[in-house]
Amino acid sequence: MTDRLTILRPDDWHLHLRDGEMLKAVLPETARHFARAIIMPNLVPPVVTAADAADYRDRIMWAKPKNSDFKPLMTLYLTEDTQVRDLRAAAEIGLITAVKLYPAGATTNSQSGVRDFSKVTRVLENMAQIGLPLCVHGEVTDNDIDIFDREAVFIDRVLDPIRRDIPGLRVVMEHITTSDGADYVREGGDDIAATITTHHLVINRNHILAGGIKPHYYCLPVAKREEHRVALRKAATSGDPSYFLGTDSAPHTDAAKLQPCGCAGCFTATNTLSILAHVFEEEDALDRLEGFTSRHGPAFYRLPVNEDTITLEKGEPVEYPAQIETGDGPVTLFDPGFPLHWHVRV
């Protein structure tokens, strides 16, 4: 067993930074450890045009800590009114790295998402032509479908038909939560990959519901049965390049999380790498951590790996703050429920 591990600097392939005071407070938590991140576009109003993406990128760069080389990788929010010309122009100049598909109503600020998938066919065909990845929130939103089944149903009803109809479309199935998702991606060929979050490797639905509701463990897609958590761990630690890290770190103030209809999301930016080292060590897979955090994502997105490194050292428990203070109010850090002994040395 090793107590010191040096890896290429990681990237986060699914991140929520929000805006305004929240952006200023949470961005340093990611920039401390990660070189790049795919930035989610579900602001209010959402990032739907190239001009929106450029403006949001400028706000992120302004909020970035001094001397940080963190690079935001921008995305557009796919709507039924997305213009092909605008999207292609944004991709050609390197302004955007991907496009995000939210089924309408699937998660936070997804009201502007897609309801009729036939209305985005032309956009998806153009994305396939230029190799621009589609990042998918993989859940149906039908009220008659149990929330624990919505990922599997999405694969059958939406994702698989889209991929059959538009060959060559490159898809990232984000934050998979089930063995169904892991299996589909593993068997899906070179044009599909999946991100896996830190928190879905740690919690199952019992953590949210057993012994009283735990709002800070509530996320979408919601954590599933233990058998699915085990399947995600197996996928993440397998060394298969189809899977890579996307934290889906999603800050909400405590006031928003703890209200009667609380917001979905786990804020993990600060302690993700310590948690992942713990998980990979438990799975006897520390030698595969670099692939999951630092190599597989760049390979799928056709980007170079980072040249610099970080070092993880095992020792006395790391003292992470319980909360991050923001101008909008405190944000509670995800608590994995066990001591974290892996320190990150940048």
mmCIF file of N, CA and C in Angstrom, residues 157-234:
data_model
loop_
_atom_site.group_PDB
_atom_site.id
_atom_site.type_symbol
_atom_site.label_atom_id
_atom_site.label_comp_id
_atom_site.label_asym_id
_atom_site.label_seq_id
_atom_site.Cartn_x
_atom_site.Cartn_y
_atom_site.Cartn_z
ATOM 1 N N ARG A 157 -35.826 5.076 -24.290
ATOM 2 C CA ARG A 157 -36.798 5.904 -25.027
ATOM 3 C C ARG A 157 -36.172 7.052 -25.800
ATOM 4 N N VAL A 158 -35.071 7.599 -25.289
ATOM 5 C CA VAL A 158 -34.532 8.827 -25.865
ATOM 6 C C VAL A 158 -33.121 8.643 -26.409
ATOM 7 N N LEU A 159 -32.182 8.232 -25.565
ATOM 8 C CA LEU A 159 -30.783 8.246 -25.960
ATOM 9 C C LEU A 159 -30.462 7.244 -27.047
ATOM 10 N N ASP A 160 -30.893 6.021 -26.877
ATOM 11 C CA ASP A 160 -30.563 5.006 -27.882
ATOM 12 C C ASP A 160 -31.182 5.335 -29.243
ATOM 13 N N PRO A 161 -32.451 5.768 -29.311
ATOM 14 C CA PRO A 161 -32.997 6.177 -30.619
ATOM 15 C C PRO A 161 -32.235 7.344 -31.249
ATOM 16 N N ILE A 162 -31.843 8.343 -30.456
ATOM 17 C CA ILE A 162 -31.080 9.463 -31.004
ATOM 18 C C ILE A 162 -29.773 8.968 -31.599
ATOM 19 N N ARG A 163 -29.066 8.106 -30.897
ATOM 20 C CA ARG A 163 -27.780 7.633 -31.376
ATOM 21 C C ARG A 163 -27.912 6.744 -32.607
ATOM 22 N N ARG A 164 -29.014 6.016 -32.703
ATOM 23 C CA ARG A 164 -29.251 5.213 -33.908
ATOM 24 C C ARG A 164 -29.561 6.108 -35.103
ATOM 25 N N ASP A 165 -30.336 7.161 -34.872
ATOM 26 C CA ASP A 165 -30.760 8.045 -35.957
ATOM 27 C C ASP A 165 -29.660 8.991 -36.416
ATOM 28 N N ILE A 166 -28.695 9.285 -35.518
ATOM 29 C CA ILE A 166 -27.627 10.239 -35.853
ATOM 30 C C ILE A 166 -26.286 9.571 -35.584
ATOM 31 N N PRO A 167 -25.860 8.702 -36.487
ATOM 32 C CA PRO A 167 -24.579 8.014 -36.288
ATOM 33 C C PRO A 167 -23.433 9.025 -36.210
ATOM 34 N N GLY A 168 -22.497 8.738 -35.312
ATOM 35 C CA GLY A 168 -21.337 9.606 -35.169
ATOM 36 C C GLY A 168 -21.515 10.715 -34.154
ATOM 37 N N LEU A 169 -22.733 10.886 -33.630
ATOM 38 C CA LEU A 169 -22.922 11.885 -32.583
ATOM 39 C C LEU A 169 -22.161 11.440 -31.342
ATOM 40 N N ARG A 170 -21.302 12.303 -30.850
ATOM 41 C CA ARG A 170 -20.471 11.982 -29.688
ATOM 42 C C ARG A 170 -21.215 12.432 -28.434
ATOM 43 N N VAL A 171 -21.452 11.499 -27.517
ATOM 44 C CA VAL A 171 -22.322 11.741 -26.364
ATOM 45 C C VAL A 171 -21.579 11.447 -25.070
ATOM 46 N N VAL A 172 -21.724 12.349 -24.113
ATOM 47 C CA VAL A 172 -21.300 12.081 -22.745
ATOM 48 C C VAL A 172 -22.558 11.955 -21.903
ATOM 49 N N MET A 173 -22.791 10.769 -21.389
ATOM 50 C CA MET A 173 -23.921 10.562 -20.488
ATOM 51 C C MET A 173 -23.461 10.964 -19.091
ATOM 52 N N GLU A 174 -23.909 12.121 -18.659
ATOM 53 C CA GLU A 174 -23.365 12.707 -17.451
ATOM 54 C C GLU A 174 -23.963 12.106 -16.184
ATOM 55 N N HIS A 175 -23.141 12.127 -15.146
ATOM 56 C CA HIS A 175 -23.508 11.672 -13.802
ATOM 57 C C HIS A 175 -24.385 10.412 -13.809
ATOM 58 N N ILE A 176 -23.889 9.351 -14.430
ATOM 59 C CA ILE A 176 -24.653 8.109 -14.417
ATOM 60 C C ILE A 176 -24.810 7.627 -12.971
ATOM 61 N N THR A 177 -25.954 6.987 -12.715
ATOM 62 C CA THR A 177 -26.256 6.560 -11.347
ATOM 63 C C THR A 177 -26.674 5.103 -11.253
ATOM 64 N N THR A 178 -26.667 4.399 -12.367
ATOM 65 C CA THR A 178 -27.186 3.032 -12.367
ATOM 66 C C THR A 178 -26.237 2.079 -13.094
ATOM 67 N N SER A 179 -26.419 0.804 -12.809
ATOM 68 C CA SER A 179 -25.692 -0.216 -13.568
ATOM 69 C C SER A 179 -26.140 -0.193 -15.027
ATOM 70 N N ASP A 180 -27.412 0.200 -15.271
ATOM 71 C CA ASP A 180 -27.916 0.297 -16.647
ATOM 72 C C ASP A 180 -27.081 1.301 -17.440
ATOM 73 N N GLY A 181 -26.831 2.483 -16.820
ATOM 74 C CA GLY A 181 -26.028 3.491 -17.490
ATOM 75 C C GLY A 181 -24.602 3.033 -17.714
ATOM 76 N N ALA A 182 -24.012 2.413 -16.696
ATOM 77 C CA ALA A 182 -22.634 1.937 -16.825
ATOM 78 C C ALA A 182 -22.522 0.883 -17.919
ATOM 79 N N ASP A 183 -23.462 -0.035 -17.964
ATOM 80 C CA ASP A 183 -23.439 -1.094 -18.977
ATOM 81 C C ASP A 183 -23.622 -0.523 -20.379
ATOM 82 N N TYR A 184 -24.568 0.413 -20.517
ATOM 83 C CA TYR A 184 -24.859 0.986 -21.833
ATOM 84 C C TYR A 184 -23.625 1.697 -22.389
ATOM 85 N N VAL A 185 -22.942 2.449 -21.557
ATOM 86 C CA VAL A 185 -21.763 3.180 -22.009
ATOM 87 C C VAL A 185 -20.630 2.228 -22.333
ATOM 88 N N ARG A 186 -20.418 1.238 -21.481
ATOM 89 C CA ARG A 186 -19.318 0.296 -21.708
ATOM 90 C C ARG A 186 -19.487 -0.438 -23.034
ATOM 91 N N GLU A 187 -20.726 -0.717 -23.410
ATOM 92 C CA GLU A 187 -20.994 -1.502 -24.621
ATOM 93 C C GLU A 187 -21.322 -0.624 -25.826
ATOM 94 N N GLY A 188 -21.248 0.710 -25.660
ATOM 95 C CA GLY A 188 -21.791 1.608 -26.674
ATOM 96 C C GLY A 188 -20.845 2.043 -27.769
ATOM 97 N N GLY A 189 -19.570 1.685 -27.684
ATOM 98 C CA GLY A 189 -18.634 2.071 -28.730
ATOM 99 C C GLY A 189 -17.873 3.344 -28.404
ATOM 100 N N ASP A 190 -17.111 3.818 -29.394
ATOM 101 C CA ASP A 190 -16.190 4.930 -29.171
ATOM 102 C C ASP A 190 -16.876 6.283 -29.088
ATOM 103 N N ASP A 191 -18.123 6.370 -29.490
ATOM 104 C CA ASP A 191 -18.793 7.673 -29.544
ATOM 105 C C ASP A 191 -19.553 8.015 -28.269
ATOM 106 N N ILE A 192 -19.451 7.195 -27.252
ATOM 107 C CA ILE A 192 -20.159 7.496 -26.015
ATOM 108 C C ILE A 192 -19.238 7.272 -24.820
ATOM 109 N N ALA A 193 -19.399 8.139 -23.834
ATOM 110 C CA ALA A 193 -18.654 8.026 -22.583
ATOM 111 C C ALA A 193 -19.581 8.463 -21.457
ATOM 112 N N ALA A 194 -19.088 8.380 -20.243
ATOM 113 C CA ALA A 194 -19.908 8.777 -19.090
ATOM 114 C C ALA A 194 -19.043 9.442 -18.044
ATOM 115 N N THR A 195 -19.618 10.439 -17.404
ATOM 116 C CA THR A 195 -18.994 10.968 -16.191
ATOM 117 C C THR A 195 -19.649 10.316 -14.983
ATOM 118 N N ILE A 196 -18.859 10.208 -13.930
ATOM 119 C CA ILE A 196 -19.341 9.668 -12.653
ATOM 120 C C ILE A 196 -18.952 10.672 -11.581
ATOM 121 N N THR A 197 -19.887 10.984 -10.699
ATOM 122 C CA THR A 197 -19.627 11.969 -9.658
ATOM 123 C C THR A 197 -18.935 11.327 -8.466
ATOM 124 N N THR A 198 -18.362 12.180 -7.648
ATOM 125 C CA THR A 198 -17.763 11.716 -6.405
ATOM 126 C C THR A 198 -18.824 11.184 -5.453
ATOM 127 N N HIS A 199 -19.903 11.944 -5.301
ATOM 128 C CA HIS A 199 -20.895 11.569 -4.283
ATOM 129 C C HIS A 199 -21.635 10.290 -4.627
ATOM 130 N N HIS A 200 -21.824 9.996 -5.916
ATOM 131 C CA HIS A 200 -22.512 8.750 -6.266
ATOM 132 C C HIS A 200 -21.643 7.514 -6.030
ATOM 133 N N LEU A 201 -20.347 7.717 -5.852
ATOM 134 C CA LEU A 201 -19.480 6.609 -5.455
ATOM 135 C C LEU A 201 -19.547 6.341 -3.959
ATOM 136 N N VAL A 202 -20.143 7.276 -3.212
ATOM 137 C CA VAL A 202 -20.134 7.199 -1.749
ATOM 138 C C VAL A 202 -21.505 6.887 -1.162
ATOM 139 N N ILE A 203 -22.558 7.504 -1.696
ATOM 140 C CA ILE A 203 -23.882 7.369 -1.084
ATOM 141 C C ILE A 203 -24.826 6.548 -1.945
ATOM 142 N N ASN A 204 -25.758 5.882 -1.281
ATOM 143 C CA ASN A 204 -26.915 5.287 -1.946
ATOM 144 C C ASN A 204 -28.176 5.950 -1.389
ATOM 145 N N ARG A 205 -29.339 5.465 -1.772
ATOM 146 C CA ARG A 205 -30.551 6.178 -1.369
ATOM 147 C C ARG A 205 -30.836 6.064 0.126
ATOM 148 N N ASN A 206 -30.284 5.060 0.790
ATOM 149 C CA ASN A 206 -30.431 4.970 2.240
ATOM 150 C C ASN A 206 -29.799 6.166 2.945
ATOM 151 N N HIS A 207 -28.680 6.657 2.396
ATOM 152 C CA HIS A 207 -28.021 7.797 3.019
ATOM 153 C C HIS A 207 -28.922 9.025 3.025
ATOM 154 N N ILE A 208 -29.786 9.133 2.025
ATOM 155 C CA ILE A 208 -30.696 10.275 1.945
ATOM 156 C C ILE A 208 -31.898 10.110 2.863
ATOM 157 N N LEU A 209 -32.410 8.884 2.987
ATOM 158 C CA LEU A 209 -33.736 8.677 3.567
ATOM 159 C C LEU A 209 -33.750 7.948 4.902
ATOM 160 N N ALA A 210 -32.787 7.077 5.151
ATOM 161 C CA ALA A 210 -32.847 6.260 6.363
ATOM 162 C C ALA A 210 -32.476 7.084 7.593
ATOM 163 N N GLY A 211 -33.297 6.981 8.630
ATOM 164 C CA GLY A 211 -33.031 7.690 9.869
ATOM 165 C C GLY A 211 -33.323 9.165 9.818
ATOM 166 N N GLY A 212 -34.119 9.592 8.843
ATOM 167 C CA GLY A 212 -34.436 11.006 8.673
ATOM 168 C C GLY A 212 -33.867 11.537 7.372
ATOM 169 N N ILE A 213 -34.560 12.484 6.766
ATOM 170 C CA ILE A 213 -34.136 13.022 5.480
ATOM 171 C C ILE A 213 -32.868 13.860 5.635
ATOM 172 N N LYS A 214 -31.904 13.620 4.740
ATOM 173 C CA LYS A 214 -30.630 14.341 4.744
ATOM 174 C C LYS A 214 -30.587 15.242 3.506
ATOM 175 N N PRO A 215 -31.006 16.485 3.623
ATOM 176 C CA PRO A 215 -31.104 17.355 2.446
ATOM 177 C C PRO A 215 -29.787 17.551 1.701
ATOM 178 N N HIS A 216 -28.659 17.520 2.418
ATOM 179 C CA HIS A 216 -27.391 17.767 1.747
ATOM 180 C C HIS A 216 -26.911 16.563 0.943
ATOM 181 N N TYR A 217 -27.604 15.436 1.026
ATOM 182 C CA TYR A 217 -27.336 14.290 0.164
ATOM 183 C C TYR A 217 -28.328 14.198 -0.991
ATOM 184 N N TYR A 218 -29.277 15.108 -1.042
ATOM 185 C CA TYR A 218 -30.280 15.077 -2.113
ATOM 186 C C TYR A 218 -29.687 15.689 -3.375
ATOM 187 N N CYS A 219 -29.708 14.935 -4.448
ATOM 188 C CA CYS A 219 -29.146 15.382 -5.718
ATOM 189 C C CYS A 219 -30.002 14.809 -6.838
ATOM 190 N N LEU A 220 -29.817 15.342 -8.032
ATOM 191 C CA LEU A 220 -30.464 14.799 -9.222
ATOM 192 C C LEU A 220 -29.400 14.579 -10.284
ATOM 193 N N PRO A 221 -29.354 13.387 -10.872
ATOM 194 C CA PRO A 221 -30.174 12.231 -10.560
ATOM 195 C C PRO A 221 -29.957 11.758 -9.120
ATOM 196 N N VAL A 222 -31.035 11.315 -8.512
ATOM 197 C CA VAL A 222 -30.990 10.898 -7.120
ATOM 198 C C VAL A 222 -30.155 9.621 -6.983
ATOM 199 N N ALA A 223 -29.493 9.469 -5.852
ATOM 200 C CA ALA A 223 -28.732 8.240 -5.603
ATOM 201 C C ALA A 223 -29.669 7.046 -5.570
ATOM 202 N N LYS A 224 -29.189 5.911 -6.055
ATOM 203 C CA LYS A 224 -30.034 4.728 -6.220
ATOM 204 C C LYS A 224 -29.683 3.663 -5.174
ATOM 205 N N ARG A 225 -30.088 2.413 -5.457
ATOM 206 C CA ARG A 225 -29.826 1.294 -4.553
ATOM 207 C C ARG A 225 -28.324 1.026 -4.436
ATOM 208 N N GLU A 226 -27.957 0.307 -3.396
ATOM 209 C CA GLU A 226 -26.558 -0.025 -3.153
ATOM 210 C C GLU A 226 -25.953 -0.796 -4.329
ATOM 211 N N GLU A 227 -26.713 -1.652 -4.977
ATOM 212 C CA GLU A 227 -26.164 -2.422 -6.087
ATOM 213 C C GLU A 227 -25.693 -1.502 -7.219
ATOM 214 N N HIS A 228 -26.363 -0.373 -7.372
ATOM 215 C CA HIS A 228 -25.950 0.569 -8.406
ATOM 216 C C HIS A 228 -24.696 1.330 -7.984
ATOM 217 N N ARG A 229 -24.605 1.699 -6.717
ATOM 218 C CA ARG A 229 -23.385 2.347 -6.235
ATOM 219 C C ARG A 229 -22.176 1.420 -6.445
ATOM 220 N N VAL A 230 -22.341 0.150 -6.148
ATOM 221 C CA VAL A 230 -21.260 -0.819 -6.343
ATOM 222 C C VAL A 230 -20.872 -0.889 -7.822
ATOM 223 N N ALA A 231 -21.868 -0.864 -8.698
ATOM 224 C CA ALA A 231 -21.585 -0.904 -10.140
ATOM 225 C C ALA A 231 -20.823 0.337 -10.594
ATOM 226 N N LEU A 232 -21.156 1.497 -10.045
ATOM 227 C CA LEU A 232 -20.451 2.722 -10.392
ATOM 228 C C LEU A 232 -19.004 2.665 -9.913
ATOM 229 N N ARG A 233 -18.803 2.145 -8.715
ATOM 230 C CA ARG A 233 -17.428 1.997 -8.213
ATOM 231 C C ARG A 233 -16.618 1.074 -9.121
ATOM 232 N N LYS A 234 -17.232 0.004 -9.527
ATOM 233 C CA LYS A 234 -16.538 -0.936 -10.410
ATOM 234 C C LYS A 234 -16.164 -0.260 -11.719
#
